[in-house]
Amino acid sequence: MARPPSVRTIPTRDGVSPSCVALPPGPWATVLDFLTDRLSTVSRQAWDARIRNGEVLDEHGHAVYAEQPYTSGTRLFYYRHIADEPDLPVQERIVFQDEHLVVADKPHFMPVTPGGQYVRQSLLVRLKRQLGIDSLSPVHRIDRETAGLVLLCVRPQDRNAYQALFRERQVHKVYEAVAPYRAELTLPLTRRSRIEACATQFFRSEEIEGTPNSETTLSLLQVQGNSALYRLEPVTGKRHQLRIHMQALGLPIEGDQFYPQVLRGPEDGEDFSQPLQLLARSLTFTDPVTGKPRSFTSGQSLRMAV
């Protein structure tokens, strides 16, 4: 018996994949009743209109109808509506593309995947639309605030092999950052610490006592006045690792709105004039599918304060 299609086999619309919701046991008579009750941020009238427009599909990819009987143990797929999604005044660049990989040079402020106020403006959706590759998926992530290289997989059957490179630390990652210059620091140095999600602010992480689970090597590239350009080589990939390690060393990265203190939260508007001066400069690895050596470099640059 053929398996029901996964979320990745349901077609995208304008580069945006549908959301998926599982149907649990419950008292709902119809699909419309369930959607109205469980996803109540959208009105019943709006759900009815979406259904009639073919924007709600069953797990076989067929459009449902408003009076369709509710059946638990199945799934529904629906296309999100993003009202007034802001435009990003930045543009990604494709560094490399073949039948297995796409390497993109992501600008500051652009998220890798859809989330929050940015869906169509995310790197993934923009590349799906530009390249016409619905199966495209990121192999790893970098922060929305960080610029630089992002590796994306073209074929679903290759995804695990490329993700394993990062899980098994077989990718040499080099970042660059602009931060204050501290002549008393002896460089290069390696920072190891335990990083966990912040208990009070969901969008931040923090160093705590305990066995280290993060490691970064830091070296000096250039000094200009009170600022310096640093080379950062992370061995691990904890959330906000480089920003936290730099801040802990007394070297907060210029333009950082979260560390050492929150200057602008996730719900605040963007200040495009103050990008985080952190760049994913290069990725080097042996391709697990083709066996070829791979090395990619970002064409972007950071600005040094005078």
Coordinates of C-alpha atoms in Angstrom, one line a residue:
M1 CA 0.0 0.0 0.0
A2 CA 1.3 3.4 -0.9
R3 CA 2.3 5.6 2.0
P4 CA 0.5 9.0 2.3
P5 CA 2.7 11.9 1.1
S6 CA 4.7 13.8 3.6
V7 CA 4.6 17.6 4.0
R8 CA 7.3 17.8 1.4
T9 CA 5.3 16.1 -1.3
I10 CA 2.4 18.6 -1.0
P11 CA 3.1 21.3 -3.6
T12 CA 4.3 24.7 -2.5
R13 CA 2.6 27.9 -3.4
D14 CA 4.7 30.9 -4.3
G15 CA 7.6 29.0 -2.8
V16 CA 5.8 28.5 0.6
S17 CA 5.3 25.0 1.9
P18 CA 2.0 24.3 3.7
S19 CA 1.6 23.8 7.4
C20 CA 0.5 20.5 8.7
V21 CA -1.9 19.7 11.5
A22 CA -2.8 16.2 12.9
L23 CA -6.4 15.4 13.6
P24 CA -6.8 13.9 17.2
P25 CA -9.9 12.2 18.5
G26 CA -12.5 14.8 19.3
P27 CA -16.1 15.9 19.1
W28 CA -15.9 17.9 15.8
A29 CA -18.5 16.9 13.2
T30 CA -16.7 18.5 10.2
V31 CA -13.3 19.6 9.1
L32 CA -14.5 23.3 9.3
D33 CA -15.6 22.8 12.9
F34 CA -12.2 21.4 13.9
L35 CA -10.2 24.2 12.2
T36 CA -12.4 26.9 13.7
D37 CA -12.0 25.5 17.2
R38 CA -8.4 24.4 17.2
L39 CA -6.9 27.2 15.0
S40 CA -9.1 29.9 16.3
T41 CA -6.8 32.8 15.4
V42 CA -8.4 32.5 12.0
S43 CA -12.2 33.1 12.0
R44 CA -14.7 30.5 10.8
Q45 CA -15.6 32.7 7.9
A46 CA -11.9 32.9 6.9
W47 CA -11.4 29.2 7.2
D48 CA -14.5 28.6 5.1
A49 CA -13.1 30.9 2.4
R50 CA -9.8 29.2 2.5
I51 CA -11.4 25.8 2.1
R52 CA -13.5 27.0 -0.9
N53 CA -10.4 28.5 -2.5
G54 CA -8.6 25.1 -2.3
E55 CA -6.1 26.2 0.4
V56 CA -6.8 23.3 2.7
L57 CA -5.8 19.8 1.6
D58 CA -6.0 16.3 3.0
E59 CA -2.9 14.1 3.4
H60 CA -3.3 12.8 -0.2
G61 CA -3.1 16.4 -1.5
H62 CA -6.8 16.6 -2.3
A63 CA -8.8 19.7 -1.5
V64 CA -11.3 19.3 1.3
Y65 CA -14.8 20.8 1.5
A66 CA -16.3 22.6 4.5
E67 CA -18.9 20.0 5.3
Q68 CA -16.4 17.1 5.0
P69 CA -16.8 14.7 8.0
Y70 CA -14.1 15.0 10.6
T71 CA -11.8 11.9 10.6
S72 CA -9.3 11.5 13.5
G73 CA -5.9 9.9 12.8
T74 CA -5.4 11.8 9.6
R75 CA -3.7 15.1 8.7
L76 CA -4.6 18.4 7.0
F77 CA -2.3 20.7 5.2
Y78 CA -3.1 24.4 4.8
Y79 CA -1.4 27.4 3.3
R80 CA -0.7 30.3 5.7
H81 CA -1.7 33.8 4.9
I82 CA 0.9 36.5 5.8
A83 CA -0.7 39.9 5.8
D84 CA 1.5 42.8 5.1
E85 CA 4.8 40.9 5.3
P86 CA 7.5 43.5 5.3
D87 CA 10.0 43.6 2.4
L88 CA 13.7 43.1 3.2
P89 CA 16.0 45.7 1.5
V90 CA 18.7 43.0 1.0
Q91 CA 19.4 40.3 -1.6
E92 CA 20.9 36.9 -1.3
R93 CA 23.5 35.6 -3.8
I94 CA 24.0 32.1 -5.1
V95 CA 27.7 31.0 -4.7
F96 CA 27.4 27.5 -6.0
Q97 CA 24.8 25.1 -7.5
D98 CA 24.8 21.6 -8.8
E99 CA 22.4 18.7 -8.7
H100 CA 23.1 18.0 -5.0
L101 CA 23.8 21.4 -3.4
V102 CA 23.0 25.1 -3.4
V103 CA 25.3 27.4 -1.5
A104 CA 23.8 30.8 -0.8
D105 CA 25.4 34.0 0.6
K106 CA 22.7 35.2 3.0
P107 CA 22.5 38.9 3.9
H108 CA 21.9 40.3 7.4
F109 CA 18.3 40.3 8.7
M110 CA 17.1 37.5 6.4
P111 CA 16.0 34.3 8.2
V112 CA 17.0 31.0 6.7
T113 CA 13.6 29.4 7.1
P114 CA 10.1 30.9 7.4
G115 CA 9.2 32.2 10.8
G116 CA 7.7 35.1 12.6
Q117 CA 6.9 38.0 10.3
Y118 CA 9.1 36.7 7.5
V119 CA 7.8 33.8 5.3
R120 CA 8.1 34.7 1.7
Q121 CA 11.1 36.9 2.5
S122 CA 13.0 34.0 4.1
L123 CA 16.1 32.6 2.3
L124 CA 14.5 29.2 1.7
V125 CA 11.3 30.5 0.1
R126 CA 13.1 33.0 -2.0
L127 CA 15.4 30.3 -3.4
K128 CA 12.6 27.9 -4.0
R129 CA 10.8 30.6 -6.1
Q130 CA 14.0 31.7 -7.9
L131 CA 15.3 28.2 -8.7
G132 CA 12.0 26.3 -8.9
I133 CA 13.2 23.5 -6.6
D134 CA 10.4 22.6 -4.2
S135 CA 12.6 19.9 -2.5
L136 CA 15.3 22.4 -1.4
S137 CA 16.0 22.3 2.3
P138 CA 18.7 23.9 4.5
V139 CA 21.4 21.5 5.8
H140 CA 22.3 23.8 8.8
R141 CA 21.2 27.2 10.1
I142 CA 22.7 30.6 10.9
D143 CA 21.0 33.3 12.8
R144 CA 18.7 35.8 11.0
E145 CA 21.0 38.6 12.2
T146 CA 24.2 36.9 10.9
A147 CA 25.3 37.2 7.2
G148 CA 27.2 34.6 5.2
L149 CA 27.1 31.1 3.8
V150 CA 24.2 28.7 4.1
L151 CA 24.3 25.1 2.6
L152 CA 21.1 23.7 1.1
C153 CA 20.3 20.2 -0.1
V154 CA 18.6 19.7 -3.4
R155 CA 17.6 16.0 -3.2
P156 CA 15.7 14.6 -0.1
Q157 CA 17.7 11.4 -0.4
D158 CA 21.0 13.3 0.1
R159 CA 19.8 15.3 3.1
N160 CA 20.9 13.0 5.9
A161 CA 24.4 12.6 4.5
Y162 CA 25.0 16.4 4.4
Q163 CA 23.4 17.0 7.8
A164 CA 25.7 14.3 9.2
L165 CA 28.7 16.4 8.2
F166 CA 27.6 19.0 10.7
R167 CA 26.5 16.6 13.4
E168 CA 29.8 14.8 13.2
R169 CA 31.8 18.0 13.1
Q170 CA 33.3 17.3 9.7
V171 CA 32.8 20.8 8.4
H172 CA 35.5 23.5 9.0
K173 CA 33.5 26.7 9.6
V174 CA 35.2 30.1 9.7
Y175 CA 33.4 33.2 10.8
E176 CA 34.5 36.8 11.1
A177 CA 33.4 39.4 13.6
V178 CA 34.0 43.0 14.5
A179 CA 34.3 43.8 18.2
P180 CA 36.3 46.0 20.6
Y181 CA 40.1 45.5 20.6
R182 CA 41.6 44.3 23.9
A183 CA 45.3 44.5 23.9
E184 CA 45.6 42.5 27.1
L185 CA 44.0 39.4 25.6
T186 CA 46.5 36.8 24.4
L187 CA 45.4 35.4 21.0
P188 CA 44.7 33.0 19.6
L189 CA 42.6 31.4 22.4
T190 CA 39.9 28.8 22.8
R191 CA 36.7 29.4 24.7
R192 CA 34.8 26.3 26.1
S193 CA 31.6 26.6 28.1
R194 CA 28.2 25.2 28.7
I195 CA 25.5 27.0 26.8
E196 CA 21.7 26.5 27.4
A197 CA 18.5 28.3 26.5
C198 CA 17.9 31.3 28.7
A199 CA 15.2 30.5 31.4
T200 CA 13.7 34.0 31.3
Q201 CA 14.0 35.2 27.7
F202 CA 13.2 32.5 25.0
F203 CA 15.1 34.3 22.3
R204 CA 18.5 34.3 24.1
S205 CA 20.9 31.6 25.3
E206 CA 23.4 31.9 28.2
E207 CA 26.5 30.3 29.7
I208 CA 25.9 28.3 32.9
E209 CA 28.0 26.1 35.2
G210 CA 28.5 22.5 34.0
T211 CA 30.3 20.3 31.5
P212 CA 31.2 22.4 28.4
N213 CA 29.1 21.7 25.3
S214 CA 30.5 24.5 23.1
E215 CA 33.9 25.4 21.8
T216 CA 35.2 28.3 19.7
T217 CA 38.8 29.3 18.7
L218 CA 39.4 33.1 18.4
S219 CA 42.2 34.8 16.6
L220 CA 43.0 38.4 15.6
L221 CA 43.0 39.5 12.0
Q222 CA 43.1 43.3 12.0
V223 CA 43.1 46.3 14.4
Q224 CA 41.6 49.6 13.5
G225 CA 41.5 52.1 16.3
N226 CA 39.4 50.7 19.2
S227 CA 37.9 48.0 17.0
A228 CA 39.3 44.7 15.7
L229 CA 38.4 42.1 13.1
Y230 CA 38.4 38.6 14.6
R231 CA 38.5 35.1 13.1
L232 CA 36.2 32.7 14.8
E233 CA 36.3 28.9 14.3
P234 CA 33.5 27.1 16.1
V235 CA 33.8 23.4 16.7
T236 CA 30.2 23.1 18.0
G237 CA 27.0 24.9 16.9
K238 CA 25.0 26.0 19.9
R239 CA 22.5 28.8 19.4
H240 CA 24.2 32.2 19.6
Q241 CA 27.4 30.5 20.5
L242 CA 29.8 33.0 18.9
R243 CA 27.9 36.0 20.2
I244 CA 27.9 34.5 23.7
H245 CA 31.6 33.5 23.7
M246 CA 32.6 36.9 22.4
Q247 CA 30.5 38.7 25.0
A248 CA 32.0 36.5 27.8
L249 CA 35.5 37.5 26.7
G250 CA 34.6 41.2 27.0
L251 CA 34.3 41.5 23.2
P252 CA 30.6 42.1 22.4
I253 CA 30.1 42.0 18.6
E254 CA 29.2 45.4 17.1
G255 CA 25.5 45.7 16.3
D256 CA 24.4 42.9 18.7
Q257 CA 20.9 43.7 19.9
F258 CA 20.8 40.7 22.4
Y259 CA 24.2 40.5 24.1
P260 CA 25.3 41.6 26.6
Q261 CA 21.9 43.2 27.1
V262 CA 18.7 43.3 25.0
L263 CA 18.5 46.6 23.1
R264 CA 15.9 45.5 20.6
G265 CA 13.7 42.4 21.0
P266 CA 12.2 40.0 18.4
E267 CA 8.9 42.0 18.3
D268 CA 10.6 45.4 17.7
G269 CA 11.1 46.9 14.3
E270 CA 14.3 46.4 12.3
D271 CA 17.1 48.9 12.3
F272 CA 18.8 48.1 9.0
S273 CA 21.5 50.7 9.6
Q274 CA 22.9 48.6 12.5
P275 CA 23.5 45.0 11.2
L276 CA 25.3 42.5 13.5
Q277 CA 28.9 42.5 12.5
L278 CA 29.2 38.7 12.2
L279 CA 29.8 36.9 9.0
A280 CA 29.9 33.2 8.1
R281 CA 33.0 33.5 5.9
S282 CA 33.8 30.0 4.7
L283 CA 32.8 26.3 4.7
T284 CA 35.2 23.5 3.9
F285 CA 34.4 19.8 3.8
T286 CA 34.5 16.6 1.7
D287 CA 31.3 16.1 -0.1
P288 CA 29.7 12.9 1.3
V289 CA 27.8 12.2 -2.0
T290 CA 30.3 13.0 -4.7
G291 CA 33.5 12.5 -2.6
K292 CA 34.8 15.9 -3.9
P293 CA 36.6 18.4 -1.7
R294 CA 34.4 21.5 -1.3
S295 CA 35.4 25.0 -0.2
F296 CA 33.1 28.0 -0.4
T297 CA 33.8 31.7 0.6
S298 CA 31.4 34.5 1.2
G299 CA 31.8 37.6 -0.9
Q300 CA 30.5 39.9 1.8
S301 CA 32.5 42.2 4.1
L302 CA 32.1 43.7 7.6
R303 CA 32.5 47.3 8.4
M304 CA 35.1 48.4 10.9
A305 CA 34.3 51.4 13.2
V306 CA 36.8 54.2 13.0

